[in-house]
XYZ file of C-alpha atoms in Angstrom:
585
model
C 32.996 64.374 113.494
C 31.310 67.888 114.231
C 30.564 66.530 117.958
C 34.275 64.810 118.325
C 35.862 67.921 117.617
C 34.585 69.635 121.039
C 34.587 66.056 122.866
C 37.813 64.507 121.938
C 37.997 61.994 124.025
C 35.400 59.812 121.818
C 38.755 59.691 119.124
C 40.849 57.922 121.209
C 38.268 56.264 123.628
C 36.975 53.670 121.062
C 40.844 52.609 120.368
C 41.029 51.999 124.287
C 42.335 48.796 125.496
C 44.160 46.744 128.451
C 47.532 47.887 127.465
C 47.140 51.170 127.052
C 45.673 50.957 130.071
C 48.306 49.417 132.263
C 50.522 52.378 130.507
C 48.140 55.076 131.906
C 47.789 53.676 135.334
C 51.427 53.508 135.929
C 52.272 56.999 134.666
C 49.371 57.625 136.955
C 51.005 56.271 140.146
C 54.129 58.260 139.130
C 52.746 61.236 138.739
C 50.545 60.955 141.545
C 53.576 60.647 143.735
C 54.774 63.712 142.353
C 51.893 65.738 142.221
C 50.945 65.726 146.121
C 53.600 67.294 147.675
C 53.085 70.347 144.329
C 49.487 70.970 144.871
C 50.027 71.363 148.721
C 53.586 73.247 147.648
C 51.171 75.713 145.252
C 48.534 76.215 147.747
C 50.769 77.359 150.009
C 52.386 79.645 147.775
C 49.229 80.950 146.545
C 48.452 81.941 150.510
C 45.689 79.452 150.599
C 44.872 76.208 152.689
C 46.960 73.505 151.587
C 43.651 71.183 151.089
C 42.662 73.923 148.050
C 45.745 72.142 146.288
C 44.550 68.713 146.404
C 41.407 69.586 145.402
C 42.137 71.601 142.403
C 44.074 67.992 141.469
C 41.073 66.236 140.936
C 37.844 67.007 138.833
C 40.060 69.247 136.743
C 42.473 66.084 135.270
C 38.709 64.442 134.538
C 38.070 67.683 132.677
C 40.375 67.628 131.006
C 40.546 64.153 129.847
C 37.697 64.367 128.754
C 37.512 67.953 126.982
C 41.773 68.381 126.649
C 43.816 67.049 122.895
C 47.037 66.883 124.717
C 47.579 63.197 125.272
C 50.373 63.928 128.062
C 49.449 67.091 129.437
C 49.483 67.072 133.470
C 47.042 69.487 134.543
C 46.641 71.153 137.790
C 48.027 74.129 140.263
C 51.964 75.450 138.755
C 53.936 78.020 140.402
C 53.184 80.592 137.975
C 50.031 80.731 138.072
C 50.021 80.032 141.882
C 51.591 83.477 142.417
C 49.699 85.574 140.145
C 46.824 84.308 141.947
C 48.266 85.607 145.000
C 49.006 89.069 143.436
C 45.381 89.388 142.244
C 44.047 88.659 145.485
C 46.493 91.109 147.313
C 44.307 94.014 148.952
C 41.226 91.882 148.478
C 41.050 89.962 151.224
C 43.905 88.477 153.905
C 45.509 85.197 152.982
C 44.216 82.366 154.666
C 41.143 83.719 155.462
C 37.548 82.833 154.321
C 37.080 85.918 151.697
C 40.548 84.763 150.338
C 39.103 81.276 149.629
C 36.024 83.053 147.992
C 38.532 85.254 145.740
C 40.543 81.988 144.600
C 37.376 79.760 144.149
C 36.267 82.801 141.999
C 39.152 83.627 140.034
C 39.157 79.287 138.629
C 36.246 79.998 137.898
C 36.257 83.120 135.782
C 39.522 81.386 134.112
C 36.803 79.356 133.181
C 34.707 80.898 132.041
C 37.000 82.977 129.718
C 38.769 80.500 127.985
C 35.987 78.361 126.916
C 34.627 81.643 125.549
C 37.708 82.119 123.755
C 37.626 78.633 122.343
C 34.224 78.863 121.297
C 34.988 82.018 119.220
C 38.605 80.638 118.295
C 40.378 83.286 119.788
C 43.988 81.286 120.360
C 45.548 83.522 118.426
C 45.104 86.276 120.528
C 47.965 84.905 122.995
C 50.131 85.877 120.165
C 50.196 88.841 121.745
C 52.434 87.942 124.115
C 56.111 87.330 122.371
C 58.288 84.778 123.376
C 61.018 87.070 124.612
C 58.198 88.826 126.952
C 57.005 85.409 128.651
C 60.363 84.501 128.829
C 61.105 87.590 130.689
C 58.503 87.500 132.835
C 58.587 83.239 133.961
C 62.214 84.343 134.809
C 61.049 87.286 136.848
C 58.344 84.938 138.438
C 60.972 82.689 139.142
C 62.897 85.015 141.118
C 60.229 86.205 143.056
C 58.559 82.746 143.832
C 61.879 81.448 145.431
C 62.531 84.394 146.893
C 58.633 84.155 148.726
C 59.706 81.009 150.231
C 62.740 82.040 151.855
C 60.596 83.220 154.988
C 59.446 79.499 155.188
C 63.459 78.512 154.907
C 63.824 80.598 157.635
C 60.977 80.154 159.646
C 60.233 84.177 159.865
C 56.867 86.151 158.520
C 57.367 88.439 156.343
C 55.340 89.449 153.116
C 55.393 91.104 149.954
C 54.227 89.989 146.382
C 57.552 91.942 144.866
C 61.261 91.701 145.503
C 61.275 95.195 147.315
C 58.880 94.288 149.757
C 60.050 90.801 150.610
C 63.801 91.758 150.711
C 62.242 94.451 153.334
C 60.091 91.866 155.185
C 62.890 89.335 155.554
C 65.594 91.694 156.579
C 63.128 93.057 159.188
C 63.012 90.064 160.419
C 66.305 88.361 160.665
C 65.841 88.892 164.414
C 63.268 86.065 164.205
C 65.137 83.711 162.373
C 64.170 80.247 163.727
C 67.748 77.851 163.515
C 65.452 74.120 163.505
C 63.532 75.418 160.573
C 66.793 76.902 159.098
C 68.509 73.431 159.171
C 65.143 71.681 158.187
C 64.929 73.865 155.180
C 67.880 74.142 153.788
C 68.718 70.132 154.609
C 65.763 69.952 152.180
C 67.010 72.478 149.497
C 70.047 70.289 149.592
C 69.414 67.189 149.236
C 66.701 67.907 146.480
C 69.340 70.079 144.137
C 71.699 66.999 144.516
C 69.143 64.733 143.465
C 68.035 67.491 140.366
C 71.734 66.916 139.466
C 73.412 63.840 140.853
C 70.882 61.338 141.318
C 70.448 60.311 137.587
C 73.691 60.365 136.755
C 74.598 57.836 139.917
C 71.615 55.543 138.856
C 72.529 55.575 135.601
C 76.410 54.293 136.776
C 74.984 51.093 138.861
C 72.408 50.102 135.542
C 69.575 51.386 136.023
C 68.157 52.796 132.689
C 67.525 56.067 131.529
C 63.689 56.303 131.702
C 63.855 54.519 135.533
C 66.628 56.976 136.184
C 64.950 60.067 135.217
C 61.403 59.100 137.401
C 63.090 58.266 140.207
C 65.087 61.563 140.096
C 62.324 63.868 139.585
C 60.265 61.707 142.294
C 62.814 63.282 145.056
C 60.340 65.061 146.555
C 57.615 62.668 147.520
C 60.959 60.963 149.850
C 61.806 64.519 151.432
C 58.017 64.629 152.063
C 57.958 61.467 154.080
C 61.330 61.668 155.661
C 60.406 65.177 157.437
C 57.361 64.527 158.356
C 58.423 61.669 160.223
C 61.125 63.543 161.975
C 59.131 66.214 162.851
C 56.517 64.193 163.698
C 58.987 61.711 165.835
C 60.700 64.151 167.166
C 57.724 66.820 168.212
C 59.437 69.985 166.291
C 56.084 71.572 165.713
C 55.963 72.600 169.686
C 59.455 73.670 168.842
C 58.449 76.269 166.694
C 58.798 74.611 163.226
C 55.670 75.536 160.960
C 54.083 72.476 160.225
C 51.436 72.582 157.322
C 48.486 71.866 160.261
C 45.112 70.267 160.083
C 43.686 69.438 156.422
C 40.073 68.578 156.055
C 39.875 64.653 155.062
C 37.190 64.044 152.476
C 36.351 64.974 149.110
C 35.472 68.395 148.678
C 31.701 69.275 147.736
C 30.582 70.464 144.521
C 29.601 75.000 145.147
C 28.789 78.310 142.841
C 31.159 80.586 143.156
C 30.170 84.300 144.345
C 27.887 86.328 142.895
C 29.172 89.932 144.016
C 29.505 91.515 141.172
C 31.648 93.859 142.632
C 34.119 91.524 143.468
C 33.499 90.129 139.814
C 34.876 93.215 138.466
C 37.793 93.727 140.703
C 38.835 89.850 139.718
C 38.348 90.574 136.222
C 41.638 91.756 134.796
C 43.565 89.091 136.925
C 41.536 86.376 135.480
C 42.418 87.194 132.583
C 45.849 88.169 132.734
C 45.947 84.250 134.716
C 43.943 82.532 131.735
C 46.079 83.940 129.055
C 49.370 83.334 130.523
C 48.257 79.774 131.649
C 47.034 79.368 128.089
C 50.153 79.941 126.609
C 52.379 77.574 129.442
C 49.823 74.814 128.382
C 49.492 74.942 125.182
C 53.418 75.258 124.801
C 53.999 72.150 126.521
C 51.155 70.344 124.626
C 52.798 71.420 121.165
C 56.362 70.392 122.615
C 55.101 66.644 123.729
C 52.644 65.890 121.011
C 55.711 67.033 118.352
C 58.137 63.734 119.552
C 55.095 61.363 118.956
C 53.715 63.048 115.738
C 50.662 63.858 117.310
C 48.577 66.877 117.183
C 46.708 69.155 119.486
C 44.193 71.830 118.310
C 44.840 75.300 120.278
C 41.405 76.655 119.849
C 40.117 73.493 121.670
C 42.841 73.353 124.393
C 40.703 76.523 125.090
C 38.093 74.736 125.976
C 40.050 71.519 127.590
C 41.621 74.154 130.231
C 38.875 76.709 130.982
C 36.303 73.304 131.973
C 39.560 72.354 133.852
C 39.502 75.553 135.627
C 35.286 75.540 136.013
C 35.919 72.415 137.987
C 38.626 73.716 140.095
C 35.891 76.834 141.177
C 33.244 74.411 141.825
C 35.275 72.188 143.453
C 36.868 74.372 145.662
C 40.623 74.677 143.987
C 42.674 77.334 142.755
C 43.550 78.376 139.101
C 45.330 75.428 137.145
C 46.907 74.768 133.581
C 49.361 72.317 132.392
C 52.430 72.073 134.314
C 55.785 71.470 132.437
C 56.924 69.111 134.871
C 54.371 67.187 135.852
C 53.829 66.569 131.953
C 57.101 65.493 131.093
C 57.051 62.539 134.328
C 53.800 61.822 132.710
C 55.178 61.633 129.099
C 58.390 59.830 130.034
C 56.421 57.744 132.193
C 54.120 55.873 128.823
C 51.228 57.790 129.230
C 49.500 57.404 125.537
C 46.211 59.026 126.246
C 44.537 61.419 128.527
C 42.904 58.604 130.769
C 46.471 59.020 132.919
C 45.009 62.428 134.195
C 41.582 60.779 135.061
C 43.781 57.911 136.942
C 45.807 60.570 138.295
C 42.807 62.371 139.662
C 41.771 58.936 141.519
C 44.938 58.263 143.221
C 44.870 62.375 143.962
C 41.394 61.905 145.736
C 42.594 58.914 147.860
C 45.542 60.444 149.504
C 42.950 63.403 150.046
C 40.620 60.789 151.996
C 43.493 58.819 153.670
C 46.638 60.844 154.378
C 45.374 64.259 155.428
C 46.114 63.005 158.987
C 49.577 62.442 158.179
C 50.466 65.767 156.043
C 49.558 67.797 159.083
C 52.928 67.561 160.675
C 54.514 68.737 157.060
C 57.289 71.317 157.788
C 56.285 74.065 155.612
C 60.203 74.692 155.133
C 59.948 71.466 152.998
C 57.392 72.695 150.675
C 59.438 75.774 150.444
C 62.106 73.744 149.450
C 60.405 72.055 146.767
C 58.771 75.073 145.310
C 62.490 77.044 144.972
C 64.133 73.886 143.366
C 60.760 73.506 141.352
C 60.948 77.364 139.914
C 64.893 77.155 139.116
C 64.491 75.995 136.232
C 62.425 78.655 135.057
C 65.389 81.143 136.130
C 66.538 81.871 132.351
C 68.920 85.043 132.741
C 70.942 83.848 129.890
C 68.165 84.535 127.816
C 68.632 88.472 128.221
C 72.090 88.049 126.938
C 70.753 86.202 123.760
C 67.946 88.539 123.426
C 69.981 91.749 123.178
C 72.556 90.194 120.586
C 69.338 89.352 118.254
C 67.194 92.257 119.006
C 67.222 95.441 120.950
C 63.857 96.346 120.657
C 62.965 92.412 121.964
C 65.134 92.952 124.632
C 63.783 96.667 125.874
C 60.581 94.443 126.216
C 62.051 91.761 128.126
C 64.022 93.826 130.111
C 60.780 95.825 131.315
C 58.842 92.915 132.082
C 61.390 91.547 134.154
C 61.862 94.449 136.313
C 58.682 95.768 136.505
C 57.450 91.678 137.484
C 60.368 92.029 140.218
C 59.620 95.533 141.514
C 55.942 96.043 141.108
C 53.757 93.298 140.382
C 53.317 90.029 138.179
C 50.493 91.918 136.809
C 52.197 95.379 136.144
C 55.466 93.256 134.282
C 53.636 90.875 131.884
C 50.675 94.177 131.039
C 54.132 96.595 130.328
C 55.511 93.430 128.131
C 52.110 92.825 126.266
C 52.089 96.670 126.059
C 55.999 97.491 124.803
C 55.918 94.217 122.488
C 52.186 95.569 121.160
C 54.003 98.909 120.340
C 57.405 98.057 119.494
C 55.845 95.999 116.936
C 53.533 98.527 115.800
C 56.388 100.893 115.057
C 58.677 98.394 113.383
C 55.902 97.943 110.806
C 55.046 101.593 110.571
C 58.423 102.238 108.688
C 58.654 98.941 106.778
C 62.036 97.721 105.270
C 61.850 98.604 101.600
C 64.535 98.698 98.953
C 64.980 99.525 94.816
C 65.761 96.211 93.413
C 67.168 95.298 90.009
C 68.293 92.405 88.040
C 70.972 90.246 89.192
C 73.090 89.735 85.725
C 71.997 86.556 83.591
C 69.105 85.707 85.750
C 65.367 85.887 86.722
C 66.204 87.460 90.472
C 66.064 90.539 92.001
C 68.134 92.087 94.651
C 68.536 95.292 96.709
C 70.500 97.463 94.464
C 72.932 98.442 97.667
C 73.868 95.070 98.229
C 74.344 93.444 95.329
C 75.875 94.516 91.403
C 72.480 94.236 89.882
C 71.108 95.705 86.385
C 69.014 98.794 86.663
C 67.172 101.478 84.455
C 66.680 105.047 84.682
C 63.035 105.280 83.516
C 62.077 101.493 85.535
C 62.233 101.710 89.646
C 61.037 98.342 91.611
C 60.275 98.913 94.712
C 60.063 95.560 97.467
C 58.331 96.601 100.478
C 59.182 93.674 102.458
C 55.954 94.633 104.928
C 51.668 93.817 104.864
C 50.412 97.379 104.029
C 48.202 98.973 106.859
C 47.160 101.775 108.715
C 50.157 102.086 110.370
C 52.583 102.085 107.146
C 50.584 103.739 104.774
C 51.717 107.061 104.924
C 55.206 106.330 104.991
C 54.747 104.054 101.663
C 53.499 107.118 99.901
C 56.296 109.018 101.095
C 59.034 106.172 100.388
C 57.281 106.293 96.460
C 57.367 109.819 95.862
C 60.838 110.157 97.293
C 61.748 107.612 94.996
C 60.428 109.680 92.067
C 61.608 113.005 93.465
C 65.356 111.212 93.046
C 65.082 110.311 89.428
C 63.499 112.269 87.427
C 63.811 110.496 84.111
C 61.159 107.616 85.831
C 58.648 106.600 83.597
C 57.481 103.707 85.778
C 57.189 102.240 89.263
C 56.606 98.756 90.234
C 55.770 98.017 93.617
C 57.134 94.036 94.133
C 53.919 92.986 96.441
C 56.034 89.083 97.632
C 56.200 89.602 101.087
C 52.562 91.821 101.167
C 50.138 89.428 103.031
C 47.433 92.212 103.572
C 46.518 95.258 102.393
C 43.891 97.005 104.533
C 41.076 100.103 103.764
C 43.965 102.679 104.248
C 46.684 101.257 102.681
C 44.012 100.639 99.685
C 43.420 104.261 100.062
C 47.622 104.950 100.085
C 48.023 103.269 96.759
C 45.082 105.061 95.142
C 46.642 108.201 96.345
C 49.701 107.184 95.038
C 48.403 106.125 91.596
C 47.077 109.490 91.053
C 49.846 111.747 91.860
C 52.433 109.634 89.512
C 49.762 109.953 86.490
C 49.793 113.989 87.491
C 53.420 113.545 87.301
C 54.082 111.277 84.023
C 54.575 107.996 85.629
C 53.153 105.004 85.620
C 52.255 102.526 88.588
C 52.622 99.028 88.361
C 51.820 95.803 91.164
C 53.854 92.709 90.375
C 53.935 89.208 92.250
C 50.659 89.722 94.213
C 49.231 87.341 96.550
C 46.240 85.320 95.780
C 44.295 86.548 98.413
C 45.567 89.735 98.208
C 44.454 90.128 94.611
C 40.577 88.753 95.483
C 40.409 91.901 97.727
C 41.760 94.072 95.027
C 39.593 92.901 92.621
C 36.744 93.985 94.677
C 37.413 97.696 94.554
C 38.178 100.232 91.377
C 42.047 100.314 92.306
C 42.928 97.805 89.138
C 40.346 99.647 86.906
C 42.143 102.948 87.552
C 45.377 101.552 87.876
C 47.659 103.396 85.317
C 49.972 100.873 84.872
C 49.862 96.871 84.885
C 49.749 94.025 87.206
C 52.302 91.077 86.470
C 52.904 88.149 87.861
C 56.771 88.059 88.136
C 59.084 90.604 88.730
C 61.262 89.423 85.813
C 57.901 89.690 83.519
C 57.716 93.673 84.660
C 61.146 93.979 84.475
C 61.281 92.478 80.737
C 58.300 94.256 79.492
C 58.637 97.675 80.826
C 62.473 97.895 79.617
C 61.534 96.529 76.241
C 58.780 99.335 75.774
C 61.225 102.012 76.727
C 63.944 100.851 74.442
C 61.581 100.511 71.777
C 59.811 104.236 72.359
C 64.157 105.002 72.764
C 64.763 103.410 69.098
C 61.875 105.456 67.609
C 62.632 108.774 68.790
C 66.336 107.398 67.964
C 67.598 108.592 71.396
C 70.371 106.107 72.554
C 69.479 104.603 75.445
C 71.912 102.327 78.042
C 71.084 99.694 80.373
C 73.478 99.020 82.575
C 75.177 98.133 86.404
């Protein structure tokens, strides 16, 4: 079971047979189709030969077959990742050129490398780190930027720039150059491929077809504005008319190579690999999760780790680029019958024949046409609504988002998503350093508690419960001692304090500290300190240390139970020095 855990392809291997099969292959073809004209789209967009495309569409679907738990999950290049692979190769080396290669070939690699590490030590969890409202902000930024990269392609003009500064500067430097045959080519493209996005189902739909057939057909667009311009500008000799044709690819397999060695070059890689295997990570693993949910399957994170960064280790030895699961690509495959990873290993096959036979052909491929398919490809990542729904819920979400997005649009993909890590990091850390807290008291008749300023609740002057509605940490420590002893500075007939512990998952070495410090200056001042509804495991820790033994007060298990006991003991000490005594609203 141990051994099926890291290999999971031996649990659904042994329930193998000819129909699932037939299911596989076709999603196989489908996606096959599909995936071509992307991984020659990516390439491109990454600045590298479009041949590192195809190529980083074939050992790493067997990979991940064989090491992956998503059953559906496409692998292979995305625009995303495509561009921050460009970013962390700019000022390394010139695109297109052999040190570029080297740079890509070496960035899969150390993907690689540093997600299987992660999923050996189980470190998923660490791309909690980046909130939704941050990679939402930044695959909207990414979005903007990767369609707005391709407009030089649209136009037929160079012009560079990995932000929207520079390439708004490039292009309108350029408009000189515009080139009108690549202008109609591309936008002829853009056109008919946004009419099929939206009006192709629809019309299928109308004359019968049915809704799955519909939907592949749609989303197989592409592959037909693929063939139709290549013929034309094949037929019709454009490339000596100036339209920018992809060129010569290499036909063949590519061979099996180490990446570099430099460890100079290692280090300057570094951050970008990572900043590429977390973010891919999260795209992949997010689409796994969505899939697997409508079949009531399950994929392990920790292990999709693994599944991606062998995924990547093929792509570097293999010659690709950085891949992860592409949202897409996965739901053709999905909606398509695939029931088990063997679709990626077919798709990988039918990947590696078109590499053998129709390299000849793809050489007169107007690049305007992959430009088209990349900008129609990255609209739907465009989520600007999401600002607006952002900043109704939560400013300090939305400060985050916000500065990922510009930073992605104005600086760099790196710079936007390390600000967004960074704000959400702090933003969070300062929320939690003044936890919500609030004097509770006994909702008339019953066993709950509320926050006294909200609701007409029973309270006592010599009984204060206090919900901190926050774990206890470094970070809040100080401020619970000072939330306490206000408390006790405001009423100064308090006998005791109970701290209601319900929504306190952790309490850490300072925080420990905190409450021992708090303990001892309410016995110095006549009060007593009591812990009610504590966790489980928060309890085992406690137990470890002297903080119960010293404690001056008592630990129950209900807030009612404090409530009931510690007003019954004041009445009663009341009664004997016959001192009335009220309870009341």
């Amino acid at each position: 079971m141990k051994v099926a855990r890291y290999l999971p392809f031996l649990q659904w291997l042994p329930e193998y047979n000819r129909s699932v099969c037939v299911s596989d292959a076709l999603a196989a073809v489908i996606v096959t189709i599909m995936l071509i004209p992307q991984s020659l789209a990516y390439a491109l967009l990454a600045g590298l030969p479009p041949q590192v495309g195809l190529y980083a569409s074939i050992l790493p679907l067997i990979l991940y077959a064989l090491f992956g738990t998503s059953r559906t999950l496409s692998v292979g290049p995305v625009a995303v990742i495509a561009l921050m692979t460009a970013a962390a190769l700019d000022g390394i080396a010139v695109p297109g050129s052999p040190e570029y290669l080297v740079g890509a070939i070496l960035l899969a690699v150390m993907s690689g490398l540093i997600l299987v590490v992660m999923g050996l030590l189980r470190l998923g969890f660490l791309a909690n780190f980046l909130s939704h409202p941050v990679i939402s902000g930044f695959i909207t930024a990414s979005g903007i930027v990767i369609a707005a990269s391709q407009l030089k392609h649209i136009l037929g003009v160079d012009a560079d720039g990995h932000n929207l500064i520079e390439l708004g500067r490039g292009l309108f430097g350029q408009r000189h150059a515009i080139h009108w045959p690549t202008v109609l080519m591309g936008v002829g493209t853009l056109a008919f491929l946004m009419l099929c996005r939206k009006r192709l189902k629809p019309l299928l739909k109308r004359f019968g077809a049915g809704e799955r057939l519909a939907d592949i057909v749609s989303k197989s667009a592409p592959i037909l504005a693929v063939m139709v311009t290549t013929l034309v500008t094949w037929g019709l000799g454009l490339a000596q008319q100036g339209v920018k044709v992809v060129g010569h690819v290499p036909a063949g397999l590519p061979d099996l190579s180490l990446p570099s060695m430099d460890p100079g070059l290692w280090r300057e890689l570094f951050v970008g690999a990572l900043l590429i295997s977390i973010v891919g990570f999260v795209e992949s693993v997010s689409v796994g999760q969505t899939l697997a949910a409508k079949r009531r399957q399950h994929i392990d994170p920790d292990q999709e780790l693994i599944g991606l960064g062998m995924a990547n280790l093929g792509a570097g030895t293999s010659g690709g680029m950085p891949v992860t699961g592409g949202f897409s690509r996965s739901v053709v495959n999905f909606d398509a019958g695939a029931e088990t990873p063997a679709a990626g290993a077919f798709t990988a096959v039918g990947i590696a024949l078109a590499t053998v036979t129709l390299t000849p052909a793809i050489a007169f491929l107007p690049k305007a046409t992959l430009a088209a398919a990349i900008i129609v490809a990255v609209s739907t990542l465009i989520d600007l609504k999401a600002l607006v729904r952002t900043w109704r819920y939560s400013a300090v979400d939305f400060v985050a988002m916000l500065a990922t997005i510009v930073l992605t649009l104005t600086y760099s993909v790196e710079a936007g998503i390390l600000a967004g890590v960074g704000l959400s990091v702090g933003l969070f850390m300062y929320r939690t350093s003044r936890p919500h807290s609030a004097v509770v008291g006994r909702v008339p008749g019953t066993e709950h508690f509320r926050n006294v300023q909200r609701h007409q609740v029973e309270t006592h002057p010599r009984v204060a419960m206090l919900r901190v509605d926050e774990s206890l940490y470094f970070a809040n420590a100080r401020f619970l001692e000072e939330c306490v002893m206000d408390l006790v500075s405001r009423q100064p007939a308090l006998q005791d304090v109970v701290l209601v512990c319900a929504a306190v998952n952790l309490i850490d070495a300072s925080a420990l500290e905190s409450l021992e410090a708090i303990n001892e200056r309410l016995r110095d001042s006549g009060v007593r300190l009591h812990l009610t509804e504590v966790k489980g495991p928060v309890m085992d820790r406690l137990g470890k240390t002297d903080l119960l033994k010293d404690l001056s007060g008592r630990v129950f298990l209900s807030a009612y139970e404090a409530w009931e006991a510690l007003t019954h003991e004041t009445l009663v000490k009341a009664e004997s020095k016959s001192v009335p005594l009220a309870v009341g609203p």
